Tab-separated table of N, CA and C and ligand atoms in Angstrom:
chain	number	residue	atom	x	y	z
A	2	MET	N	101.673	32.948	163.666
A	2	MET	CA	102.401	32.164	162.538
A	2	MET	C	102.050	30.908	162.836
A	3	GLY	N	102.230	29.931	162.082
A	3	GLY	CA	102.047	28.588	162.107
A	3	GLY	C	102.890	27.973	162.721
A	4	GLU	N	104.339	28.318	163.003
A	4	GLU	CA	105.371	27.557	163.272
A	4	GLU	C	104.976	27.231	164.976
A	5	SER	N	104.171	28.274	165.695
A	5	SER	CA	104.095	28.055	167.332
A	5	SER	C	103.096	26.849	167.394
A	6	ARG	N	102.359	26.668	166.377
A	6	ARG	CA	101.478	25.384	166.626
A	6	ARG	C	102.118	23.943	166.281
A	7	ILE	N	103.202	24.154	165.891
A	7	ILE	CA	103.966	22.865	165.426
A	7	ILE	C	104.838	22.366	166.666
A	8	ALA	N	104.955	21.005	167.013
A	8	ALA	CA	105.839	20.667	167.734
A	8	ALA	C	106.717	19.283	167.144
A	9	LEU	N	107.921	19.231	167.667
A	9	LEU	CA	108.638	18.083	167.017
A	9	LEU	C	109.228	17.300	168.278
A	10	VAL	N	108.942	15.767	168.070
A	10	VAL	CA	109.538	15.044	169.162
A	10	VAL	C	109.998	13.733	168.503
A	11	ARG	N	110.932	13.148	169.370
A	11	ARG	CA	111.402	11.774	168.885
A	11	ARG	C	110.592	10.738	169.480
A	12	GLY	N	110.108	9.942	168.965
A	12	GLY	CA	109.530	8.531	169.420
A	12	GLY	C	108.865	7.605	168.555
A	13	ASP	N	107.874	7.017	169.314
A	13	ASP	CA	106.654	5.814	168.420
A	13	ASP	C	105.443	6.659	168.196
A	14	LEU	N	105.242	7.006	167.066
A	14	LEU	CA	103.874	7.574	166.702
A	14	LEU	C	102.888	7.018	166.937
A	15	THR	N	102.704	5.695	167.410
A	15	THR	CA	101.678	5.128	167.725
A	15	THR	C	101.308	5.169	169.069
A	16	ARG	N	102.318	6.030	169.998
A	16	ARG	CA	101.885	6.189	171.075
A	16	ARG	C	101.580	7.429	171.698
A	17	LEU	N	101.269	8.243	170.591
A	17	LEU	CA	100.904	9.591	170.651
A	17	LEU	C	99.526	9.929	170.967
A	18	ALA	N	99.055	10.637	172.224
A	18	ALA	CA	97.801	10.947	172.721
A	18	ALA	C	97.321	12.210	171.849
A	19	VAL	N	97.113	12.174	170.728
A	19	VAL	CA	96.490	13.108	169.606
A	19	VAL	C	95.088	12.521	169.222
A	20	HIS	N	94.440	13.615	168.854
A	20	HIS	CA	93.179	13.020	167.975
A	20	HIS	C	93.314	12.192	166.744
A	21	ALA	N	94.438	12.565	166.162
A	21	ALA	CA	94.531	11.632	164.825
A	21	ALA	C	96.200	11.513	164.607
A	22	ILE	N	96.383	10.404	164.217
A	22	ILE	CA	97.965	9.844	163.858
A	22	ILE	C	97.800	9.840	162.040
A	23	VAL	N	98.930	10.474	161.548
A	23	VAL	CA	98.909	10.038	160.011
A	23	VAL	C	99.860	8.623	159.725
A	24	ASN	N	99.280	7.847	158.955
A	24	ASN	CA	100.168	6.913	158.403
A	24	ASN	C	100.761	6.922	157.360
A	25	ALA	N	102.119	6.636	156.888
A	25	ALA	CA	102.497	6.695	155.960
A	25	ALA	C	102.535	5.255	154.951
A	26	ALA	N	101.365	5.130	154.456
A	26	ALA	CA	100.661	3.934	153.672
A	26	ALA	C	101.388	3.628	152.405
A	27	ASN	N	100.867	2.566	151.759
A	27	ASN	CA	101.122	2.377	150.370
A	27	ASN	C	99.742	2.315	149.618
A	28	THR	N	99.523	2.198	148.427
A	28	THR	CA	98.369	2.620	147.450
A	28	THR	C	97.393	1.542	147.808
A	29	SER	N	97.916	0.303	148.519
A	29	SER	CA	96.928	-0.628	148.844
A	29	SER	C	95.946	-0.440	149.784
A	30	LEU	N	96.545	0.338	150.973
A	30	LEU	CA	96.295	0.906	152.278
A	30	LEU	C	95.815	-0.725	152.982
A	31	LEU	N	96.402	-1.712	152.718
A	31	LEU	CA	96.475	-3.169	153.244
A	31	LEU	C	97.610	-3.461	154.262
A	32	GLY	N	98.255	-2.493	154.630
A	32	GLY	CA	99.395	-2.460	155.640
A	32	GLY	C	100.643	-2.691	155.112
A	33	GLY	N	101.849	-2.774	155.787
A	33	GLY	CA	103.210	-2.989	155.318
A	33	GLY	C	103.933	-2.958	156.383
A	34	GLY	N	105.371	-2.235	156.266
A	34	GLY	CA	106.411	-2.378	156.965
A	34	GLY	C	106.271	-0.996	157.809
A	35	GLY	N	107.697	-0.804	158.111
A	35	GLY	CA	107.745	0.859	158.703
A	35	GLY	C	106.455	1.319	159.835
A	36	VAL	N	106.148	2.446	159.734
A	36	VAL	CA	105.142	2.964	160.633
A	36	VAL	C	103.884	2.484	160.021
A	37	ASP	N	103.386	1.890	158.878
A	37	ASP	CA	102.329	1.281	158.464
A	37	ASP	C	102.153	0.161	159.468
A	38	GLY	N	103.353	-0.429	159.381
A	38	GLY	CA	103.249	-2.090	160.178
A	38	GLY	C	103.100	-1.762	161.675
A	39	ALA	N	103.632	-0.614	162.290
A	39	ALA	CA	103.320	-0.341	163.623
A	39	ALA	C	102.176	-0.015	163.852
A	40	ILE	N	101.702	0.898	163.010
A	40	ILE	CA	100.263	1.472	162.991
A	40	ILE	C	98.981	0.452	163.248
A	41	HIS	N	99.436	-0.670	162.169
A	41	HIS	CA	98.067	-1.645	161.968
A	41	HIS	C	98.569	-2.763	163.232
A	42	ARG	N	99.770	-3.060	163.659
A	42	ARG	CA	100.002	-3.899	164.902
A	42	ARG	C	99.352	-3.235	166.016
A	43	ALA	N	99.320	-1.915	166.350
A	43	ALA	CA	99.029	-1.251	167.639
A	43	ALA	C	97.337	-1.218	167.395
A	44	ALA	N	96.985	-0.840	166.219
A	44	ALA	CA	95.427	-0.403	166.086
A	44	ALA	C	94.815	-1.720	166.364
A	45	GLY	N	95.369	-2.848	165.625
A	45	GLY	CA	94.628	-4.276	165.556
A	45	GLY	C	93.841	-4.609	164.636
A	46	PRO	N	93.483	-5.757	164.384
A	46	PRO	CA	92.872	-6.274	163.029
A	46	PRO	C	91.754	-5.417	162.528
A	47	GLU	N	90.729	-4.937	163.266
A	47	GLU	CA	89.707	-3.952	162.923
A	47	GLU	C	90.064	-3.049	161.727
A	48	LEU	N	91.339	-2.537	161.858
A	48	LEU	CA	91.925	-1.300	161.249
A	48	LEU	C	91.861	-2.077	159.682
A	49	LEU	N	92.519	-3.189	159.433
A	49	LEU	CA	92.506	-3.603	157.981
A	49	LEU	C	91.113	-4.157	157.586
A	50	THR	N	90.416	-4.272	158.338
A	50	THR	CA	88.867	-4.631	157.732
A	50	THR	C	88.122	-3.121	157.363
A	51	GLU	N	88.514	-2.184	158.052
A	51	GLU	CA	87.751	-0.835	157.735
A	51	GLU	C	88.748	-0.407	156.068
A	52	CYS	N	90.110	-0.822	156.377
A	52	CYS	CA	91.022	-0.334	155.067
A	52	CYS	C	90.594	-0.941	153.949
A	53	ARG	N	90.018	-2.336	153.918
A	53	ARG	CA	89.403	-3.044	152.705
A	53	ARG	C	88.247	-2.343	152.144
A	54	THR	N	87.590	-1.813	152.977
A	54	THR	CA	86.505	-0.889	152.429
A	54	THR	C	86.728	0.245	151.559
A	55	LEU	N	88.093	0.868	151.782
A	55	LEU	CA	88.536	2.135	151.272
A	55	LEU	C	88.945	2.340	149.512
A	56	GLY	N	89.057	1.051	148.994
A	56	GLY	CA	89.544	0.957	147.537
A	56	GLY	C	90.828	1.841	147.320
A	57	GLY	N	91.946	1.481	148.437
A	57	GLY	CA	93.207	2.039	148.075
A	57	GLY	C	93.139	3.515	148.144
A	58	CYS	N	94.341	4.156	147.911
A	58	CYS	CA	94.908	5.432	147.952
A	58	CYS	C	95.722	5.861	146.824
A	59	ARG	N	95.642	6.999	146.226
A	59	ARG	CA	96.700	7.509	145.472
A	59	ARG	C	97.523	8.242	145.964
A	60	PRO	N	98.801	8.190	145.354
A	60	PRO	CA	100.061	8.934	146.145
A	60	PRO	C	99.305	10.551	146.196
A	61	GLY	N	99.803	11.254	147.481
A	61	GLY	CA	99.454	12.500	147.788
A	61	GLY	C	98.010	12.542	148.346
A	62	GLU	N	97.036	11.548	147.977
A	62	GLU	CA	95.937	11.622	148.675
A	62	GLU	C	95.744	10.970	150.383
A	63	ALA	N	94.511	11.333	150.886
A	63	ALA	CA	94.523	11.240	152.262
A	63	ALA	C	93.181	10.555	152.449
A	64	LYS	N	92.993	9.258	153.435
A	64	LYS	CA	91.652	8.713	153.582
A	64	LYS	C	91.860	8.501	155.149
A	65	ILE	N	90.622	8.688	155.875
A	65	ILE	CA	90.445	8.420	157.354
A	65	ILE	C	89.956	7.293	157.688
A	66	THR	N	90.334	6.782	158.588
A	66	THR	CA	89.571	5.499	159.467
A	66	THR	C	89.514	5.964	160.984
A	67	HIS	N	89.062	4.863	161.627
A	67	HIS	CA	89.041	4.954	163.063
A	67	HIS	C	90.307	4.651	163.562
A	68	GLY	N	90.578	4.892	164.894
A	68	GLY	CA	91.940	4.365	165.413
A	68	GLY	C	91.868	3.162	166.077
A	69	TYR	N	90.550	2.482	166.468
A	69	TYR	CA	90.547	1.266	167.003
A	69	TYR	C	91.266	1.198	168.357
A	70	LEU	N	92.427	0.457	168.461
A	70	LEU	CA	92.845	0.220	169.835
A	70	LEU	C	93.999	1.285	170.145
A	71	LEU	N	94.170	2.276	169.166
A	71	LEU	CA	95.201	3.392	169.431
A	71	LEU	C	94.601	4.402	170.440
A	72	SER	N	95.405	5.294	171.131
A	72	SER	CA	94.705	6.236	171.868
A	72	SER	C	94.212	7.454	171.118
A	73	ALA	N	94.531	7.408	169.949
A	73	ALA	CA	94.253	8.327	168.968
A	73	ALA	C	92.855	8.010	168.305
A	74	ARG	N	91.873	9.112	168.112
A	74	ARG	CA	90.717	8.430	167.850
A	74	ARG	C	90.385	8.097	166.369
A	75	PHE	N	91.279	8.791	165.498
A	75	PHE	CA	91.535	8.412	163.922
A	75	PHE	C	92.721	8.300	163.352
A	76	ILE	N	92.965	7.720	162.333
A	76	ILE	CA	94.102	7.619	161.353
A	76	ILE	C	93.875	7.862	160.204
A	77	ILE	N	94.821	8.837	159.565
A	77	ILE	CA	94.648	9.345	158.388
A	77	ILE	C	96.026	8.771	157.549
A	78	HIS	N	95.271	8.060	156.668
A	78	HIS	CA	96.271	7.418	156.052
A	78	HIS	C	96.706	8.044	154.647
A	79	THR	N	98.099	8.261	154.419
A	79	THR	CA	98.172	8.955	153.224
A	79	THR	C	99.638	8.176	152.374
A	80	VAL	N	99.512	8.340	151.301
A	80	VAL	CA	100.690	7.695	150.393
A	80	VAL	C	101.698	8.736	149.912
A	81	GLY	N	103.033	8.599	150.293
A	81	GLY	CA	104.242	9.360	149.716
A	81	GLY	C	104.567	9.180	148.763
A	82	PRO	N	105.244	9.902	147.920
A	82	PRO	CA	105.906	9.589	146.856
A	82	PRO	C	107.244	8.558	146.803
A	83	VAL	N	107.654	7.860	146.048
A	83	VAL	CA	108.830	7.044	146.140
A	83	VAL	C	109.331	7.829	145.573
A	84	TRP	N	110.728	8.069	146.056
A	84	TRP	CA	111.792	9.029	145.420
A	84	TRP	C	112.298	8.435	144.171
A	85	SER	N	112.336	9.144	142.999
A	85	SER	CA	113.035	8.703	141.689
A	85	SER	C	113.776	9.834	141.046
A	86	GLY	N	114.298	10.439	142.209
A	86	GLY	CA	115.100	11.558	141.294
A	86	GLY	C	114.822	12.723	141.478
A	87	GLY	N	113.573	13.016	142.181
A	87	GLY	CA	112.976	14.631	142.093
A	87	GLY	C	112.498	15.143	140.872
A	88	HIS	N	112.309	14.384	139.741
A	88	HIS	CA	111.664	14.916	138.626
A	88	HIS	C	110.404	14.483	138.150
A	89	ARG	N	109.831	13.422	139.066
A	89	ARG	CA	108.435	13.114	138.573
A	89	ARG	C	107.445	13.324	139.443
A	90	GLY	N	107.426	14.887	139.717
A	90	GLY	CA	106.496	15.239	140.846
A	90	GLY	C	106.480	14.993	142.317
A	91	GLU	N	107.439	14.276	142.645
A	91	GLU	CA	107.762	13.967	144.338
A	91	GLU	C	107.582	14.968	145.128
A	92	PRO	N	108.309	16.117	144.921
A	92	PRO	CA	107.909	17.247	145.690
A	92	PRO	C	106.365	17.569	145.950
A	93	GLU	N	105.720	17.785	144.798
A	93	GLU	CA	104.498	18.224	145.022
A	93	GLU	C	103.544	17.269	145.396
A	94	THR	N	103.753	16.042	145.197
A	94	THR	CA	103.246	14.688	145.855
A	94	THR	C	103.208	14.643	147.304
A	95	LEU	N	104.776	15.087	147.829
A	95	LEU	CA	104.520	14.879	149.301
A	95	LEU	C	103.929	16.029	149.712
A	96	ALA	N	104.035	17.222	149.425
A	96	ALA	CA	103.491	18.286	149.689
A	96	ALA	C	102.003	18.063	149.981
A	97	ASN	N	101.270	17.421	148.890
A	97	ASN	CA	99.761	17.321	148.829
A	97	ASN	C	99.451	16.034	150.210
A	98	CYS	N	100.627	15.396	150.295
A	98	CYS	CA	100.277	14.412	151.501
A	98	CYS	C	99.920	15.115	152.839
A	99	TYR	N	100.791	16.251	152.947
A	99	TYR	CA	100.468	16.971	154.234
A	99	TYR	C	99.307	17.711	154.512
A	100	ARG	N	99.038	18.287	153.039
A	100	ARG	CA	97.998	19.527	152.738
A	100	ARG	C	96.639	18.513	152.837
A	101	ASN	N	96.712	17.169	152.341
A	101	ASN	CA	95.252	16.756	152.139
A	101	ASN	C	95.060	15.968	153.632
A	102	SER	N	96.204	15.812	154.356
A	102	SER	CA	95.907	14.996	155.345
A	102	SER	C	95.351	16.242	156.384
A	103	LEU	N	95.950	17.098	156.387
A	103	LEU	CA	95.751	18.414	157.294
A	103	LEU	C	94.091	18.604	156.862
A	104	SER	N	93.621	18.774	155.694
A	104	SER	CA	92.340	19.170	155.115
A	104	SER	C	91.474	18.147	155.765
A	105	VAL	N	91.647	16.832	155.463
A	105	VAL	CA	90.932	15.647	155.957
A	105	VAL	C	90.748	15.702	157.498
A	106	ALA	N	91.887	16.225	158.196
A	106	ALA	CA	91.656	16.262	159.744
A	106	ALA	C	90.723	17.349	160.142
A	107	THR	N	90.606	18.375	159.423
A	107	THR	CA	90.004	19.499	159.640
A	107	THR	C	88.496	19.297	159.602
A	108	SER	N	88.010	18.525	158.645
A	108	SER	CA	86.935	18.319	158.018
A	108	SER	C	86.349	17.352	159.102
A	109	ASN	N	87.184	16.588	159.797
A	109	ASN	CA	86.836	15.586	160.919
A	109	ASN	C	86.817	16.193	162.296
A	110	ASN	N	86.640	17.546	162.564
A	110	ASN	CA	86.824	18.435	163.721
A	110	ASN	C	88.208	18.007	164.618
A	111	VAL	N	89.197	17.262	164.081
A	111	VAL	CA	90.430	16.787	164.869
A	111	VAL	C	91.157	18.256	165.116
A	112	ARG	N	91.640	18.295	166.139
A	112	ARG	CA	92.544	19.522	166.657
A	112	ARG	C	93.905	19.359	166.928
A	113	THR	N	94.067	18.046	167.202
A	113	THR	CA	95.601	17.922	167.663
A	113	THR	C	95.914	16.691	166.547
A	114	ILE	N	97.161	16.643	165.796
A	114	ILE	CA	97.307	15.590	164.792
A	114	ILE	C	98.925	15.564	164.884
A	115	ALA	N	99.362	14.106	164.589
A	115	ALA	CA	100.733	13.915	164.476
A	115	ALA	C	101.245	13.023	163.233
A	116	PHE	N	102.465	13.472	162.808
A	116	PHE	CA	102.927	13.119	161.111
A	116	PHE	C	104.168	12.207	161.510
A	117	PRO	N	104.223	11.071	161.109
A	117	PRO	CA	105.448	10.536	160.609
A	117	PRO	C	106.217	11.622	159.834
A	118	ALA	N	107.626	10.972	159.379
A	118	ALA	CA	108.380	11.631	158.133
A	118	ALA	C	108.263	10.757	157.038
A	119	ILE	N	106.965	11.026	156.187
A	119	ILE	CA	106.626	10.354	155.206
A	119	ILE	C	107.642	10.541	154.199
A	120	SER	N	107.627	9.224	153.554
A	120	SER	CA	108.509	8.876	152.375
A	120	SER	C	110.162	8.851	152.923
A	121	CYS	N	110.242	9.213	153.909
A	121	CYS	CA	111.896	9.077	154.617
A	121	CYS	C	112.324	7.706	154.691
A	122	GLY	N	111.699	6.772	154.776
A	122	GLY	CA	112.021	5.199	155.089
A	122	GLY	C	111.939	4.606	153.841
A	123	ALA	N	111.117	3.548	153.783
A	123	ALA	CA	111.287	2.656	152.743
A	123	ALA	C	111.218	3.383	151.071
A	124	TYR	N	110.577	4.648	151.244
A	124	TYR	CA	110.528	5.447	150.023
A	124	TYR	C	111.534	6.167	149.584
A	125	ARG	N	112.950	6.123	150.456
A	125	ARG	CA	114.168	6.856	150.266
A	125	ARG	C	113.840	8.385	149.688
A	126	TYR	N	113.011	9.270	150.476
A	126	TYR	CA	113.248	10.596	149.883
A	126	TYR	C	114.475	11.061	150.740
A	127	PRO	N	115.000	12.166	150.188
A	127	PRO	CA	116.067	12.600	150.616
A	127	PRO	C	115.450	13.399	152.165
A	128	ILE	N	116.204	13.629	152.926
A	128	ILE	CA	115.433	13.836	154.346
A	128	ILE	C	115.215	15.336	154.597
A	129	ALA	N	116.507	15.878	154.153
A	129	ALA	CA	116.451	17.277	154.200
A	129	ALA	C	115.362	18.115	153.151
A	130	ASP	N	115.119	17.537	152.300
A	130	ASP	CA	113.956	17.950	151.244
A	130	ASP	C	112.646	17.804	151.729
A	131	ALA	N	112.690	16.588	152.315
A	131	ALA	CA	111.283	15.992	152.925
A	131	ALA	C	110.895	17.071	154.103
A	132	ALA	N	111.896	17.063	154.911
A	132	ALA	CA	111.612	17.979	156.297
A	132	ALA	C	111.021	19.417	155.771
A	133	GLU	N	111.635	19.741	154.873
A	133	GLU	CA	111.233	21.025	154.166
A	133	GLU	C	109.951	21.390	153.929
A	134	ILE	N	109.443	20.257	152.980
A	134	ILE	CA	108.337	20.278	152.425
A	134	ILE	C	107.390	20.044	153.708
A	135	ALA	N	107.564	19.315	154.561
A	135	ALA	CA	106.709	18.793	155.742
A	135	ALA	C	106.424	20.172	156.363
A	136	VAL	N	107.506	20.957	156.652
A	136	VAL	CA	107.247	22.142	157.705
A	136	VAL	C	106.757	23.167	156.883
A	137	GLU	N	107.065	23.816	155.734
A	137	GLU	CA	106.391	24.488	154.611
A	137	GLU	C	105.245	24.296	154.382
A	138	THR	N	104.649	23.155	154.094
A	138	THR	CA	103.448	23.031	153.858
A	138	THR	C	102.451	23.097	154.948
A	139	THR	N	103.157	22.660	156.130
A	139	THR	CA	102.338	22.479	157.326
A	139	THR	C	101.964	24.040	158.002
A	140	THR	N	103.156	24.766	157.831
A	140	THR	CA	103.183	26.137	158.410
A	140	THR	C	102.194	26.991	157.326
A	141	GLU	N	102.155	26.806	156.290
A	141	GLU	CA	101.378	27.643	155.271
A	141	GLU	C	99.801	26.971	155.592
A	142	PHE	N	99.686	25.688	155.691
A	142	PHE	CA	98.214	25.362	155.878
A	142	PHE	C	97.665	25.718	157.272
A	143	LEU	N	98.712	25.687	158.201
A	143	LEU	CA	98.205	26.436	159.579
A	143	LEU	C	97.990	27.979	159.768
A	144	ARG	N	98.459	28.817	158.738
A	144	ARG	CA	98.340	29.983	158.611
A	144	ARG	C	97.044	30.315	158.019
A	145	GLU	N	96.476	29.334	157.045
A	145	GLU	CA	95.110	29.879	156.618
A	145	GLU	C	94.037	29.028	157.399
A	146	ASN	N	94.297	28.012	158.268
A	146	ASN	CA	93.487	27.255	158.920
A	146	ASN	C	93.396	27.466	160.381
A	147	ASP	N	92.466	28.129	161.351
A	147	ASP	CA	93.075	28.131	162.802
A	147	ASP	C	92.173	27.052	163.471
A	148	SER	N	91.544	26.040	162.900
A	148	SER	CA	90.924	24.943	163.632
A	148	SER	C	91.693	23.898	164.176
A	149	ILE	N	93.131	23.850	163.738
A	149	ILE	CA	93.794	22.808	164.137
A	149	ILE	C	94.881	23.192	165.197
A	150	ALA	N	94.737	22.855	166.657
A	150	ALA	CA	95.497	23.473	167.533
A	150	ALA	C	96.881	23.075	167.531
A	151	GLU	N	97.394	21.905	167.202
A	151	GLU	CA	98.723	21.405	167.089
A	151	GLU	C	99.041	20.402	166.314
A	152	VAL	N	100.331	20.771	165.544
A	152	VAL	CA	100.731	19.579	164.746
A	152	VAL	C	102.014	19.018	165.358
A	153	THR	N	102.267	17.851	165.518
A	153	THR	CA	103.396	17.153	166.098
A	153	THR	C	104.117	16.220	165.033
A	154	PHE	N	105.304	16.371	164.462
A	154	PHE	CA	106.213	16.002	163.601
A	154	PHE	C	106.806	14.664	164.474
A	155	VAL	N	106.437	13.547	164.564
A	155	VAL	CA	107.246	12.491	165.401
A	155	VAL	C	108.292	11.579	164.256
A	156	VAL	N	109.578	11.729	164.726
A	156	VAL	CA	110.589	11.226	164.257
A	156	VAL	C	111.091	10.272	164.918
A	157	SER	N	111.960	9.298	164.489
A	157	SER	CA	112.578	8.120	164.922
A	157	SER	C	113.835	7.969	164.768
A	158	SER	N	114.571	8.969	164.192
A	158	SER	CA	116.142	9.253	164.412
A	158	SER	C	116.760	10.631	164.475
A	159	ASP	N	118.158	10.563	165.105
A	159	ASP	CA	118.660	12.093	165.118
A	159	ASP	C	118.803	12.713	163.848
A	160	ASP	N	119.103	11.902	162.740
A	160	ASP	CA	119.403	12.796	161.653
A	160	ASP	C	118.020	13.452	161.189
A	161	ILE	N	116.963	12.714	161.255
A	161	ILE	CA	115.700	13.440	160.875
A	161	ILE	C	115.203	14.279	161.964
A	162	TYR	N	115.385	14.339	163.084
A	162	TYR	CA	115.284	15.426	163.897
A	162	TYR	C	115.832	16.668	163.720
A	163	ALA	N	117.162	16.320	163.558
A	163	ALA	CA	117.933	17.676	163.148
A	163	ALA	C	117.587	18.309	162.058
A	164	ALA	N	117.079	17.632	160.804
A	164	ALA	CA	116.742	17.901	159.634
A	164	ALA	C	115.348	18.997	160.009
A	165	TYR	N	114.412	18.395	160.567
A	165	TYR	CA	113.307	19.214	160.887
A	165	TYR	C	113.626	20.477	161.904
A	166	GLN	N	114.545	20.221	162.856
A	166	GLN	CA	114.781	21.381	163.933
A	166	GLN	C	115.399	22.341	163.095
A	167	ARG	N	116.333	22.129	161.883
A	167	ARG	CA	116.751	23.097	161.279
A	167	ARG	C	115.584	23.919	160.421
A	168	GLN	N	114.683	22.940	160.210
A	168	GLN	CA	113.557	23.859	159.173
A	168	GLN	C	112.835	25.061	160.406
A	169	LEU	N	112.522	24.320	161.683
A	169	LEU	CA	111.728	25.031	162.490
A	169	LEU	C	112.447	26.140	163.232
A	170	SER	N	113.833	26.166	163.038
A	170	SER	CA	114.380	27.315	163.932
A	170	SER	C	114.626	28.582	162.925
B	9	LIG	N1	106.801	6.007	164.963
B	9	LIG	C1	107.427	7.267	164.265
B	9	LIG	N2	108.355	7.108	163.006
B	9	LIG	C2	108.259	5.858	162.502
B	9	LIG	C3	107.775	4.707	163.039
B	9	LIG	C4	106.927	4.820	164.261
B	9	LIG	N3	106.912	3.710	165.051
B	9	LIG	N4	108.442	3.554	162.269
B	9	LIG	C5	109.193	3.932	161.456
B	9	LIG	N5	108.871	5.336	161.398
B	9	LIG	C6	109.905	6.269	160.653
B	9	LIG	C7	110.755	5.745	159.911
B	9	LIG	O1	111.995	5.608	160.321
B	9	LIG	C8	111.087	6.773	158.573
B	9	LIG	O2	111.681	7.897	159.211
B	9	LIG	O3	108.935	6.714	159.629
B	9	LIG	C9	109.549	7.205	158.417
B	9	LIG	C10	108.775	6.497	157.356
B	9	LIG	O4	109.296	5.280	156.866
B	9	LIG	P1	108.555	4.290	156.577
B	9	LIG	O5	107.497	3.835	157.619
B	9	LIG	O6	109.354	3.398	155.621
B	9	LIG	O7	107.554	5.040	155.385
B	9	LIG	P2	107.858	5.561	153.651
B	9	LIG	O8	109.300	5.768	153.634
B	9	LIG	O9	106.601	6.468	153.645
B	9	LIG	O10	107.425	3.969	152.982
B	9	LIG	C11	105.976	3.717	152.896
B	9	LIG	O11	106.751	1.462	153.380
B	9	LIG	O12	105.698	0.349	155.276
B	9	LIG	C12	105.697	0.478	154.082
B	9	LIG	O13	103.520	0.236	153.740
B	9	LIG	C13	104.426	1.070	153.734
B	9	LIG	O14	104.584	0.711	151.425
B	9	LIG	C14	104.742	1.707	152.151
B	9	LIG	C15	106.067	2.229	152.488
């Protein structure tokens, strides 16, 4: 089953020793606050230099860069949906963030990958719904692809941790 290859931890995504970490970016890919800001600070200025060459990123899509000063070899940048009530395709877009990040990881021989709670901060996605989409989409992907050894969800608050735990139990 996919679940056995999923881990859940509280902490700072930028410090995870995995092959790739996923950034909750915006469409410009030129940095921001939250986890995006933390990743750019930790990776150093060369990350922005590479991001400038990518031509942005549409919501639900995923683009890969090097990890620079991070211990992670790669950063996979994805853009989550901004919550606007749930009738503008937000669930599908959020699912695409996980699916596309995982497929970009697979095509770059990434075996261990860590995600933040995409869209659960500035983009105000309801936590329980976002956690369900994250776990269901990831579990389904892992069932169909055995090249990824482990996916770690790294969350930064008790309420989000509890929401993911409910999905994983
Ligand atoms: N490690 C793990 N999780 C983190 C970290 C970190 N270092 N920093 C923040 N988080 C958590 C937040 O608490 C939230 O639960 O990541 C989740 C996602 O929040 P945001 O970073 O605000 O991302 P999102 O809601 O997808 O909004 C993206 O915010 O930072 C800008 O440029 C970004 O415009 C984009 C928007």
